[in-house]
């Protein structure tokens, strides 16, 4: 199994049963390292050098977060801004994201039909998180899957378990 870093960012985890359940999956498996950005950096002071050093040790990455006001949580955006290093793109430099598998798991309280051109919000979730997708693409990461869990705040325990199983199967392919 690939050594996997989970970059998790949820500013209101205590109010999210679905995210709390979904991250329990990582805690129970030793090849996953869960990094809760809001737990680790409550003051928003990112230790960028330490984070850059850390990500070099992983073969695969998972970015898990809720959609907050139609985008990534602010701490995740800051983490990307400070940790991703343009020097990685220079010829001859090591790029720790190049060719690495990346999975993105986004939760939202909205209905799936709301996130379409003709829906309530006029944009897809992928369009709303395009900053992350483009950043990963620039660094030549291999985005394997973007899983979106709609109406996450209304899921039953059984539905959450089904989402965990589906995501686990994606990771094991």
Tab-separated table of N, CA and C in Angstrom:
chain	number	residue	atom	x	y	z
A	1	UNK	N	0.833	-1.176	0.000
A	1	UNK	CA	0.000	0.000	0.000
A	1	UNK	C	0.883	1.247	0.000
A	2	UNK	N	0.487	2.249	-0.734
A	2	UNK	CA	1.285	3.462	-0.869
A	2	UNK	C	1.200	4.336	0.381
A	3	UNK	N	2.364	4.865	0.758
A	3	UNK	CA	2.422	5.788	1.884
A	3	UNK	C	1.713	7.079	1.466
A	4	UNK	N	0.662	7.434	2.205
A	4	UNK	CA	-0.247	8.493	1.790
A	4	UNK	C	-0.348	9.596	2.829
A	5	UNK	N	-0.215	10.842	2.358
A	5	UNK	CA	-0.424	12.004	3.216
A	5	UNK	C	-1.821	12.546	2.945
A	6	UNK	N	-2.596	12.663	4.013
A	6	UNK	CA	-3.936	13.240	3.914
A	6	UNK	C	-3.860	14.668	4.439
A	7	UNK	N	-4.081	15.626	3.553
A	7	UNK	CA	-4.113	17.033	3.936
A	7	UNK	C	-5.589	17.370	4.134
A	8	UNK	N	-5.961	17.481	5.393
A	8	UNK	CA	-7.366	17.675	5.767
A	8	UNK	C	-7.556	19.078	6.325
A	9	UNK	N	-8.567	19.768	5.823
A	9	UNK	CA	-8.822	21.134	6.300
A	9	UNK	C	-10.322	21.345	6.469
A	10	UNK	N	-10.742	21.439	7.712
A	10	UNK	CA	-12.146	21.717	7.999
A	10	UNK	C	-12.211	22.641	9.209
A	11	UNK	N	-12.617	23.895	8.995
A	11	UNK	CA	-12.624	24.840	10.114
A	11	UNK	C	-13.702	24.567	11.163
A	12	UNK	N	-14.696	23.766	10.841
A	12	UNK	CA	-15.798	23.500	11.765
A	12	UNK	C	-16.042	22.002	11.909
A	13	UNK	N	-14.983	21.256	12.125
A	13	UNK	CA	-15.098	19.798	12.176
A	13	UNK	C	-16.091	19.329	13.234
A	14	UNK	N	-16.183	20.056	14.324
A	14	UNK	CA	-17.103	19.652	15.390
A	14	UNK	C	-18.560	19.674	14.946
A	15	UNK	N	-18.844	20.332	13.823
A	15	UNK	CA	-20.205	20.395	13.283
A	15	UNK	C	-20.399	19.501	12.061
A	16	UNK	N	-19.427	18.638	11.789
A	16	UNK	CA	-19.501	17.815	10.580
A	16	UNK	C	-19.376	16.337	10.904
A	17	UNK	N	-20.515	15.696	11.063
A	17	UNK	CA	-20.486	14.255	11.333
A	17	UNK	C	-19.885	13.475	10.175
A	18	UNK	N	-20.201	13.879	8.947
A	18	UNK	CA	-19.722	13.122	7.795
A	18	UNK	C	-18.202	13.212	7.671
A	19	UNK	N	-17.623	14.389	7.820
A	19	UNK	CA	-16.163	14.506	7.730
A	19	UNK	C	-15.475	13.800	8.888
A	20	UNK	N	-16.033	13.904	10.079
A	20	UNK	CA	-15.454	13.211	11.233
A	20	UNK	C	-15.428	11.704	10.986
A	21	UNK	N	-16.513	11.171	10.444
A	21	UNK	CA	-16.559	9.739	10.122
A	21	UNK	C	-15.592	9.381	8.995
A	22	UNK	N	-15.553	10.211	7.967
A	22	UNK	CA	-14.688	9.920	6.825
A	22	UNK	C	-13.208	9.914	7.218
A	23	UNK	N	-12.796	10.803	8.124
A	23	UNK	CA	-11.375	10.807	8.493
A	23	UNK	C	-11.023	9.664	9.431
A	24	UNK	N	-12.013	9.070	10.085
A	24	UNK	CA	-11.727	7.892	10.915
A	24	UNK	C	-11.133	6.768	10.086
A	25	UNK	N	-11.463	6.728	8.825
A	25	UNK	CA	-10.912	5.726	7.902
A	25	UNK	C	-9.384	5.796	7.886
A	26	UNK	N	-8.834	7.009	7.829
A	26	UNK	CA	-7.379	7.173	7.740
A	26	UNK	C	-6.686	6.780	9.033
A	27	UNK	N	-7.302	7.116	10.140
A	27	UNK	CA	-6.693	6.863	11.441
A	27	UNK	C	-6.487	5.367	11.677
A	28	UNK	N	-7.355	4.559	11.110
A	28	UNK	CA	-7.291	3.109	11.330
A	28	UNK	C	-6.318	2.390	10.404
A	29	UNK	N	-5.676	3.107	9.493
A	29	UNK	CA	-4.759	2.465	8.553
A	29	UNK	C	-3.380	3.100	8.679
A	30	UNK	N	-2.375	2.283	8.936
A	30	UNK	CA	-1.049	2.807	9.252
A	30	UNK	C	-0.336	3.462	8.077
A	31	UNK	N	-0.714	3.186	6.833
A	31	UNK	CA	-0.028	3.801	5.697
A	31	UNK	C	-0.592	5.186	5.357
A	32	UNK	N	-1.587	5.650	6.135
A	32	UNK	CA	-2.131	6.994	5.965
A	32	UNK	C	-1.637	7.882	7.107
A	33	UNK	N	-1.174	9.063	6.757
A	33	UNK	CA	-0.818	10.065	7.758
A	33	UNK	C	-1.807	11.208	7.606
A	34	UNK	N	-2.605	11.421	8.629
A	34	UNK	CA	-3.614	12.475	8.607
A	34	UNK	C	-3.023	13.751	9.183
A	35	UNK	N	-3.070	14.822	8.400
A	35	UNK	CA	-2.621	16.144	8.844
A	35	UNK	C	-3.849	17.043	8.861
A	36	UNK	N	-4.331	17.370	10.044
A	36	UNK	CA	-5.481	18.247	10.203
A	36	UNK	C	-4.942	19.672	10.308
A	37	UNK	N	-5.036	20.422	9.226
A	37	UNK	CA	-4.432	21.755	9.179
A	37	UNK	C	-4.999	22.697	10.242
A	38	UNK	N	-6.295	22.632	10.501
A	38	UNK	CA	-6.891	23.529	11.492
A	38	UNK	C	-6.494	23.140	12.911
A	39	UNK	N	-6.190	21.886	13.110
A	39	UNK	CA	-5.692	21.436	14.418
A	39	UNK	C	-4.225	21.835	14.587
A	40	UNK	N	-3.453	21.669	13.536
A	40	UNK	CA	-2.018	21.920	13.596
A	40	UNK	C	-1.650	23.408	13.508
A	41	UNK	N	-2.429	24.172	12.746
A	41	UNK	CA	-2.110	25.583	12.536
A	41	UNK	C	-3.295	26.496	12.877
A	42	UNK	N	-3.750	26.480	14.132
A	42	UNK	CA	-4.916	27.290	14.496
A	42	UNK	C	-4.662	28.797	14.351
A	43	UNK	N	-3.405	29.189	14.387
A	43	UNK	CA	-3.060	30.608	14.254
A	43	UNK	C	-2.689	30.989	12.819
A	44	UNK	N	-2.807	30.018	11.894
A	44	UNK	CA	-2.547	30.232	10.464
A	44	UNK	C	-1.076	30.528	10.152
A	45	UNK	N	-0.167	30.166	11.039
A	45	UNK	CA	1.271	30.330	10.781
A	45	UNK	C	1.833	28.988	10.325
A	46	UNK	N	1.923	28.820	9.021
A	46	UNK	CA	2.353	27.559	8.419
A	46	UNK	C	3.871	27.420	8.511
A	47	UNK	N	4.338	26.283	8.944
A	47	UNK	CA	5.770	25.976	8.948
A	47	UNK	C	6.112	25.401	7.569
A	48	UNK	N	6.252	26.285	6.596
A	48	UNK	CA	6.389	25.871	5.195
A	48	UNK	C	7.592	24.966	4.962
A	49	UNK	N	8.733	25.291	5.546
A	49	UNK	CA	9.920	24.470	5.343
A	49	UNK	C	9.692	23.049	5.845
A	50	UNK	N	9.101	22.928	7.037
A	50	UNK	CA	8.810	21.602	7.605
A	50	UNK	C	7.807	20.844	6.726
A	51	UNK	N	6.786	21.537	6.231
A	51	UNK	CA	5.786	20.897	5.379
A	51	UNK	C	6.399	20.426	4.059
A	52	UNK	N	7.262	21.239	3.458
A	52	UNK	CA	7.924	20.837	2.211
A	52	UNK	C	8.779	19.602	2.423
A	53	UNK	N	9.473	19.569	3.535
A	53	UNK	CA	10.309	18.415	3.866
A	53	UNK	C	9.438	17.164	4.063
A	54	UNK	N	8.309	17.354	4.728
A	54	UNK	CA	7.407	16.242	5.032
A	54	UNK	C	6.832	15.612	3.762
A	55	UNK	N	6.381	16.441	2.822
A	55	UNK	CA	5.689	15.878	1.663
A	55	UNK	C	6.610	15.076	0.747
A	56	UNK	N	7.894	15.259	0.882
A	56	UNK	CA	8.847	14.483	0.080
A	56	UNK	C	8.797	12.993	0.427
A	57	UNK	N	8.256	12.657	1.594
A	57	UNK	CA	8.251	11.274	2.074
A	57	UNK	C	7.021	10.467	1.647
A	58	UNK	N	6.167	11.051	0.816
A	58	UNK	CA	4.911	10.370	0.485
A	58	UNK	C	4.802	10.069	-0.996
A	59	UNK	N	4.115	8.955	-1.273
A	59	UNK	CA	3.904	8.500	-2.653
A	59	UNK	C	2.554	8.950	-3.210
A	60	UNK	N	1.656	9.295	-2.309
A	60	UNK	CA	0.292	9.638	-2.712
A	60	UNK	C	-0.255	10.685	-1.748
A	61	UNK	N	-1.165	11.529	-2.273
A	61	UNK	CA	-1.752	12.601	-1.472
A	61	UNK	C	-3.268	12.589	-1.604
A	62	UNK	N	-3.920	12.907	-0.490
A	62	UNK	CA	-5.365	13.104	-0.484
A	62	UNK	C	-5.609	14.487	0.100
A	63	UNK	N	-6.384	15.282	-0.602
A	63	UNK	CA	-6.823	16.575	-0.093
A	63	UNK	C	-8.306	16.426	0.229
A	64	UNK	N	-8.642	16.560	1.506
A	64	UNK	CA	-10.042	16.426	1.912
A	64	UNK	C	-10.467	17.699	2.627
A	65	UNK	N	-11.614	18.234	2.184
A	65	UNK	CA	-12.095	19.482	2.760
A	65	UNK	C	-13.548	19.716	2.359
A	66	UNK	N	-14.237	20.569	3.129
A	66	UNK	CA	-15.588	20.967	2.734
A	66	UNK	C	-15.498	22.184	1.814
A	67	UNK	N	-16.490	22.352	0.997
A	67	UNK	CA	-16.613	23.565	0.201
A	67	UNK	C	-17.067	24.665	1.160
A	68	UNK	N	-16.272	25.724	1.258
A	68	UNK	CA	-16.593	26.839	2.147
A	68	UNK	C	-16.796	28.076	1.279
A	69	UNK	N	-17.956	28.640	1.298
A	69	UNK	CA	-18.277	29.808	0.485
A	69	UNK	C	-17.747	29.657	-0.939
A	70	UNK	N	-18.039	28.494	-1.497
A	70	UNK	CA	-17.758	28.209	-2.905
A	70	UNK	C	-16.267	28.160	-3.222
A	71	UNK	N	-15.509	27.619	-2.315
A	71	UNK	CA	-14.087	27.426	-2.554
A	71	UNK	C	-13.468	26.582	-1.460
A	72	UNK	N	-12.145	26.516	-1.487
A	72	UNK	CA	-11.404	25.786	-0.464
A	72	UNK	C	-11.445	26.557	0.851
A	73	UNK	N	-11.301	25.861	1.967
A	73	UNK	CA	-11.168	26.564	3.244
A	73	UNK	C	-9.927	27.461	3.207
A	74	UNK	N	-9.973	28.609	3.865
A	74	UNK	CA	-8.867	29.564	3.777
A	74	UNK	C	-7.516	29.009	4.224
A	75	UNK	N	-7.495	28.147	5.227
A	75	UNK	CA	-6.213	27.607	5.687
A	75	UNK	C	-5.603	26.656	4.660
A	76	UNK	N	-6.418	25.913	3.956
A	76	UNK	CA	-5.887	25.046	2.893
A	76	UNK	C	-5.291	25.894	1.773
A	77	UNK	N	-5.973	26.968	1.393
A	77	UNK	CA	-5.444	27.871	0.368
A	77	UNK	C	-4.109	28.450	0.808
A	78	UNK	N	-4.020	28.885	2.059
A	78	UNK	CA	-2.771	29.429	2.588
A	78	UNK	C	-1.680	28.364	2.596
A	79	UNK	N	-2.022	27.139	2.989
A	79	UNK	CA	-1.052	26.039	3.017
A	79	UNK	C	-0.469	25.826	1.622
A	80	UNK	N	-1.316	25.799	0.611
A	80	UNK	CA	-0.851	25.626	-0.763
A	80	UNK	C	0.037	26.804	-1.172
A	81	UNK	N	-0.405	28.012	-0.873
A	81	UNK	CA	0.366	29.209	-1.217
A	81	UNK	C	1.763	29.179	-0.606
A	82	UNK	N	1.872	28.696	0.617
A	82	UNK	CA	3.150	28.735	1.312
A	82	UNK	C	4.004	27.484	1.129
A	83	UNK	N	3.380	26.342	0.889
A	83	UNK	CA	4.140	25.094	0.804
A	83	UNK	C	4.574	24.776	-0.622
A	84	UNK	N	3.697	24.916	-1.570
A	84	UNK	CA	4.067	24.637	-2.959
A	84	UNK	C	5.116	25.664	-3.386
A	85	UNK	N	6.230	25.178	-3.894
A	85	UNK	CA	7.388	26.019	-4.172
A	85	UNK	C	7.668	26.077	-5.672
A	86	UNK	N	7.646	27.262	-6.215
A	86	UNK	CA	7.903	27.439	-7.657
A	86	UNK	C	9.280	26.910	-8.057
A	87	UNK	N	10.217	26.868	-7.127
A	87	UNK	CA	11.542	26.329	-7.443
A	87	UNK	C	11.476	24.855	-7.835
A	88	UNK	N	10.422	24.159	-7.409
A	88	UNK	CA	10.268	22.758	-7.798
A	88	UNK	C	10.139	22.622	-9.305
A	89	UNK	N	9.714	23.688	-9.959
A	89	UNK	CA	9.483	23.641	-11.405
A	89	UNK	C	10.750	23.897	-12.222
A	90	UNK	N	11.800	24.354	-11.573
A	90	UNK	CA	13.040	24.639	-12.294
A	90	UNK	C	13.741	23.352	-12.690
A	91	UNK	N	14.310	23.380	-13.862
A	91	UNK	CA	15.012	22.204	-14.384
A	91	UNK	C	16.104	21.769	-13.415
A	92	UNK	N	16.135	20.492	-13.150
A	92	UNK	CA	17.136	19.939	-12.251
A	92	UNK	C	16.724	19.912	-10.792
A	93	UNK	N	15.645	20.593	-10.424
A	93	UNK	CA	15.174	20.596	-9.033
A	93	UNK	C	14.193	19.454	-8.804
A	94	UNK	N	14.183	18.958	-7.586
A	94	UNK	CA	13.258	17.895	-7.206
A	94	UNK	C	11.859	18.472	-6.991
A	95	UNK	N	10.882	17.865	-7.621
A	95	UNK	CA	9.488	18.256	-7.480
A	95	UNK	C	8.764	17.116	-6.755
A	96	UNK	N	8.451	17.287	-5.467
A	96	UNK	CA	7.849	16.185	-4.704
A	96	UNK	C	6.424	15.816	-5.122
A	97	UNK	N	5.818	16.601	-5.989
A	97	UNK	CA	4.459	16.294	-6.445
A	97	UNK	C	4.450	15.616	-7.818
A	98	UNK	N	5.528	15.720	-8.537
A	98	UNK	CA	5.565	15.223	-9.916
A	98	UNK	C	5.290	13.719	-9.981
A	99	UNK	N	4.256	13.386	-10.750
A	99	UNK	CA	3.900	11.986	-10.963
A	99	UNK	C	3.224	11.313	-9.782
A	100	UNK	N	3.059	12.012	-8.672
A	100	UNK	CA	2.430	11.410	-7.486
A	100	UNK	C	0.920	11.389	-7.662
A	101	UNK	N	0.310	10.320	-7.187
A	101	UNK	CA	-1.141	10.201	-7.233
A	101	UNK	C	-1.779	11.178	-6.260
A	102	UNK	N	-2.856	11.816	-6.713
A	102	UNK	CA	-3.598	12.734	-5.859
A	102	UNK	C	-5.087	12.418	-5.981
A	103	UNK	N	-5.721	12.384	-4.826
A	103	UNK	CA	-7.171	12.229	-4.740
A	103	UNK	C	-7.704	13.448	-4.003
A	104	UNK	N	-8.844	13.933	-4.445
A	104	UNK	CA	-9.476	15.076	-3.812
A	104	UNK	C	-10.868	14.636	-3.361
A	105	UNK	N	-11.160	14.861	-2.095
A	105	UNK	CA	-12.467	14.518	-1.527
A	105	UNK	C	-13.077	15.801	-0.966
A	106	UNK	N	-14.178	16.222	-1.574
A	106	UNK	CA	-14.842	17.471	-1.197
A	106	UNK	C	-16.237	17.146	-0.670
A	107	UNK	N	-16.579	17.754	0.457
A	107	UNK	CA	-17.938	17.624	0.970
A	107	UNK	C	-18.634	18.969	0.828
A	108	UNK	N	-19.923	18.908	0.620
A	108	UNK	CA	-20.713	20.132	0.525
A	108	UNK	C	-22.119	19.872	1.062
A	109	UNK	N	-22.702	20.901	1.608
A	109	UNK	CA	-24.072	20.782	2.095
A	109	UNK	C	-25.090	20.904	0.972
A	110	UNK	N	-24.655	21.377	-0.180
A	110	UNK	CA	-25.557	21.594	-1.300
A	110	UNK	C	-25.925	20.323	-2.044
A	111	UNK	N	-26.992	20.430	-2.786
A	111	UNK	CA	-27.459	19.311	-3.613
A	111	UNK	C	-26.661	19.264	-4.910
A	112	UNK	N	-26.510	18.069	-5.446
A	112	UNK	CA	-25.749	17.901	-6.682
A	112	UNK	C	-26.318	18.758	-7.802
A	113	UNK	N	-27.624	18.821	-7.908
A	113	UNK	CA	-28.235	19.576	-9.007
A	113	UNK	C	-27.971	21.081	-8.909
A	114	UNK	N	-27.570	21.569	-7.740
A	114	UNK	CA	-27.269	22.994	-7.571
A	114	UNK	C	-25.930	23.378	-8.193
A	115	UNK	N	-25.050	22.394	-8.370
A	115	UNK	CA	-23.699	22.654	-8.858
A	115	UNK	C	-23.568	22.289	-10.342
A	116	UNK	N	-24.342	22.961	-11.158
A	116	UNK	CA	-24.311	22.794	-12.615
A	116	UNK	C	-24.544	24.152	-13.236
A	117	UNK	N	-24.229	24.276	-14.495
A	117	UNK	CA	-24.405	25.552	-15.218
A	117	UNK	C	-25.832	26.087	-15.082
A	118	UNK	N	-26.803	25.189	-15.091
A	118	UNK	CA	-28.194	25.608	-14.975
A	118	UNK	C	-28.734	25.487	-13.551
A	119	UNK	N	-27.852	25.139	-12.611
A	119	UNK	CA	-28.268	24.979	-11.223
A	119	UNK	C	-28.239	26.292	-10.454
A	120	UNK	N	-28.533	26.204	-9.199
A	120	UNK	CA	-28.600	27.367	-8.320
A	120	UNK	C	-27.307	28.184	-8.339
A	121	UNK	N	-26.151	27.499	-8.322
A	121	UNK	CA	-24.874	28.200	-8.179
A	121	UNK	C	-24.154	28.464	-9.496
A	122	UNK	N	-24.629	27.871	-10.580
A	122	UNK	CA	-24.105	28.115	-11.941
A	122	UNK	C	-22.681	27.605	-12.185
A	123	UNK	N	-22.081	26.941	-11.224
A	123	UNK	CA	-20.734	26.403	-11.359
A	123	UNK	C	-20.699	24.993	-10.794
A	124	UNK	N	-19.797	24.166	-11.332
A	124	UNK	CA	-19.581	22.833	-10.781
A	124	UNK	C	-18.611	22.949	-9.611
A	125	UNK	N	-18.571	21.936	-8.774
A	125	UNK	CA	-17.614	21.912	-7.667
A	125	UNK	C	-16.194	21.953	-8.228
A	126	UNK	N	-15.939	21.223	-9.308
A	126	UNK	CA	-14.601	21.227	-9.912
A	126	UNK	C	-14.194	22.637	-10.331
A	127	UNK	N	-15.130	23.403	-10.864
A	127	UNK	CA	-14.813	24.787	-11.238
A	127	UNK	C	-14.522	25.634	-10.000
A	128	UNK	N	-15.256	25.396	-8.932
A	128	UNK	CA	-15.075	26.179	-7.716
A	128	UNK	C	-13.754	25.876	-7.012
A	129	UNK	N	-13.218	24.678	-7.206
A	129	UNK	CA	-11.926	24.325	-6.592
A	129	UNK	C	-10.812	24.305	-7.639
A	130	UNK	N	-11.014	25.009	-8.715
A	130	UNK	CA	-10.049	24.976	-9.815
A	130	UNK	C	-8.654	25.456	-9.402
A	131	UNK	N	-8.552	26.323	-8.398
A	131	UNK	CA	-7.235	26.764	-7.934
A	131	UNK	C	-6.379	25.592	-7.486
A	132	UNK	N	-6.965	24.661	-6.763
A	132	UNK	CA	-6.237	23.465	-6.321
A	132	UNK	C	-5.905	22.577	-7.508
A	133	UNK	N	-6.874	22.366	-8.382
A	133	UNK	CA	-6.667	21.485	-9.536
A	133	UNK	C	-5.559	22.032	-10.436
A	134	UNK	N	-5.592	23.331	-10.720
A	134	UNK	CA	-4.565	23.932	-11.569
A	134	UNK	C	-3.199	23.867	-10.887
A	135	UNK	N	-3.143	24.156	-9.596
A	135	UNK	CA	-1.872	24.101	-8.868
A	135	UNK	C	-1.257	22.709	-8.949
A	136	UNK	N	-2.061	21.694	-8.712
A	136	UNK	CA	-1.555	20.322	-8.789
A	136	UNK	C	-1.109	19.982	-10.206
A	137	UNK	N	-1.847	20.450	-11.181
A	137	UNK	CA	-1.491	20.192	-12.584
A	137	UNK	C	-0.181	20.874	-12.959
A	138	UNK	N	0.021	22.094	-12.503
A	138	UNK	CA	1.264	22.817	-12.795
A	138	UNK	C	2.464	22.041	-12.272
A	139	UNK	N	2.302	21.408	-11.118
A	139	UNK	CA	3.396	20.636	-10.526
A	139	UNK	C	3.406	19.185	-11.004
A	140	UNK	N	2.640	18.897	-12.048
A	140	UNK	CA	2.616	17.583	-12.688
A	140	UNK	C	2.203	16.441	-11.774
A	141	UNK	N	1.325	16.744	-10.817
A	141	UNK	CA	0.747	15.687	-9.993
A	141	UNK	C	-0.267	14.933	-10.851
A	142	UNK	N	-0.493	13.686	-10.510
A	142	UNK	CA	-1.407	12.827	-11.255
A	142	UNK	C	-2.745	12.763	-10.516
A	143	UNK	N	-3.663	13.659	-10.866
A	143	UNK	CA	-4.968	13.692	-10.199
A	143	UNK	C	-5.779	12.487	-10.670
A	144	UNK	N	-5.956	11.546	-9.778
A	144	UNK	CA	-6.641	10.298	-10.104
A	144	UNK	C	-8.155	10.406	-10.013
A	145	UNK	N	-8.629	11.158	-8.998
A	145	UNK	CA	-10.069	11.200	-8.795
A	145	UNK	C	-10.446	12.405	-7.952
A	146	UNK	N	-11.582	12.984	-8.279
A	146	UNK	CA	-12.187	14.021	-7.452
A	146	UNK	C	-13.546	13.476	-7.034
A	147	UNK	N	-13.673	13.178	-5.753
A	147	UNK	CA	-14.936	12.642	-5.227
A	147	UNK	C	-15.644	13.755	-4.476
A	148	UNK	N	-16.895	13.932	-4.807
A	148	UNK	CA	-17.698	14.969	-4.172
A	148	UNK	C	-18.839	14.299	-3.411
A	149	UNK	N	-18.966	14.655	-2.157
A	149	UNK	CA	-20.040	14.143	-1.324
A	149	UNK	C	-21.031	15.293	-1.125
A	150	UNK	N	-22.163	15.198	-1.804
A	150	UNK	CA	-23.198	16.231	-1.732
A	150	UNK	C	-24.090	16.014	-0.517
A	151	UNK	N	-24.668	17.092	-0.027
A	151	UNK	CA	-25.569	17.072	1.124
A	151	UNK	C	-24.961	16.301	2.302
A	152	UNK	N	-23.679	16.554	2.523
A	152	UNK	CA	-22.932	15.807	3.541
A	152	UNK	C	-23.520	15.971	4.937
A	153	UNK	N	-24.139	17.092	5.182
A	153	UNK	CA	-24.717	17.344	6.504
A	153	UNK	C	-26.013	16.576	6.737
A	154	UNK	N	-26.531	15.938	5.708
A	154	UNK	CA	-27.793	15.201	5.839
A	154	UNK	C	-27.621	13.688	5.721
A	155	UNK	N	-26.388	13.220	5.596
A	155	UNK	CA	-26.151	11.794	5.378
A	155	UNK	C	-26.429	10.975	6.628
A	156	UNK	N	-27.017	9.819	6.416
A	156	UNK	CA	-27.210	8.874	7.520
A	156	UNK	C	-25.881	8.150	7.764
A	157	UNK	N	-25.796	7.495	8.890
A	157	UNK	CA	-24.595	6.703	9.219
A	157	UNK	C	-24.328	5.685	8.106
A	158	UNK	N	-25.373	5.056	7.611
A	158	UNK	CA	-25.244	4.051	6.558
A	158	UNK	C	-24.703	4.685	5.267
A	159	UNK	N	-25.203	5.859	4.916
A	159	UNK	CA	-24.731	6.536	3.697
A	159	UNK	C	-23.262	6.941	3.819
A	160	UNK	N	-22.866	7.380	5.013
A	160	UNK	CA	-21.457	7.737	5.238
A	160	UNK	C	-20.575	6.508	5.069
A	161	UNK	N	-21.008	5.389	5.607
A	161	UNK	CA	-20.246	4.141	5.474
A	161	UNK	C	-20.109	3.762	4.003
A	162	UNK	N	-21.176	3.929	3.229
A	162	UNK	CA	-21.106	3.626	1.796
A	162	UNK	C	-20.102	4.543	1.082
A	163	UNK	N	-20.064	5.819	1.439
A	163	UNK	CA	-19.084	6.747	0.857
A	163	UNK	C	-17.663	6.334	1.242
A	164	UNK	N	-17.476	5.922	2.496
A	164	UNK	CA	-16.144	5.470	2.930
A	164	UNK	C	-15.714	4.241	2.137
A	165	UNK	N	-16.619	3.302	1.940
A	165	UNK	CA	-16.293	2.095	1.175
A	165	UNK	C	-15.946	2.436	-0.268
A	166	UNK	N	-16.723	3.313	-0.875
A	166	UNK	CA	-16.477	3.725	-2.257
A	166	UNK	C	-15.114	4.408	-2.384
A	167	UNK	N	-14.798	5.287	-1.451
A	167	UNK	CA	-13.520	5.980	-1.495
A	167	UNK	C	-12.367	5.003	-1.252
A	168	UNK	N	-12.566	4.075	-0.344
A	168	UNK	CA	-11.546	3.052	-0.069
A	168	UNK	C	-11.272	2.225	-1.327
A	169	UNK	N	-12.317	1.864	-2.042
A	169	UNK	CA	-12.145	1.094	-3.296
A	169	UNK	C	-11.391	1.913	-4.341
A	170	UNK	N	-11.654	3.215	-4.425
A	170	UNK	CA	-10.912	4.078	-5.346
A	170	UNK	C	-9.412	4.065	-5.027
A	171	UNK	N	-9.102	4.129	-3.744
A	171	UNK	CA	-7.704	4.168	-3.323
A	171	UNK	C	-6.988	2.839	-3.546
A	172	UNK	N	-7.735	1.766	-3.571
A	172	UNK	CA	-7.140	0.442	-3.740
A	172	UNK	C	-7.025	-0.019	-5.195
A	173	UNK	N	-7.441	0.819	-6.140
A	173	UNK	CA	-7.372	0.432	-7.553
A	173	UNK	C	-5.942	0.477	-8.048
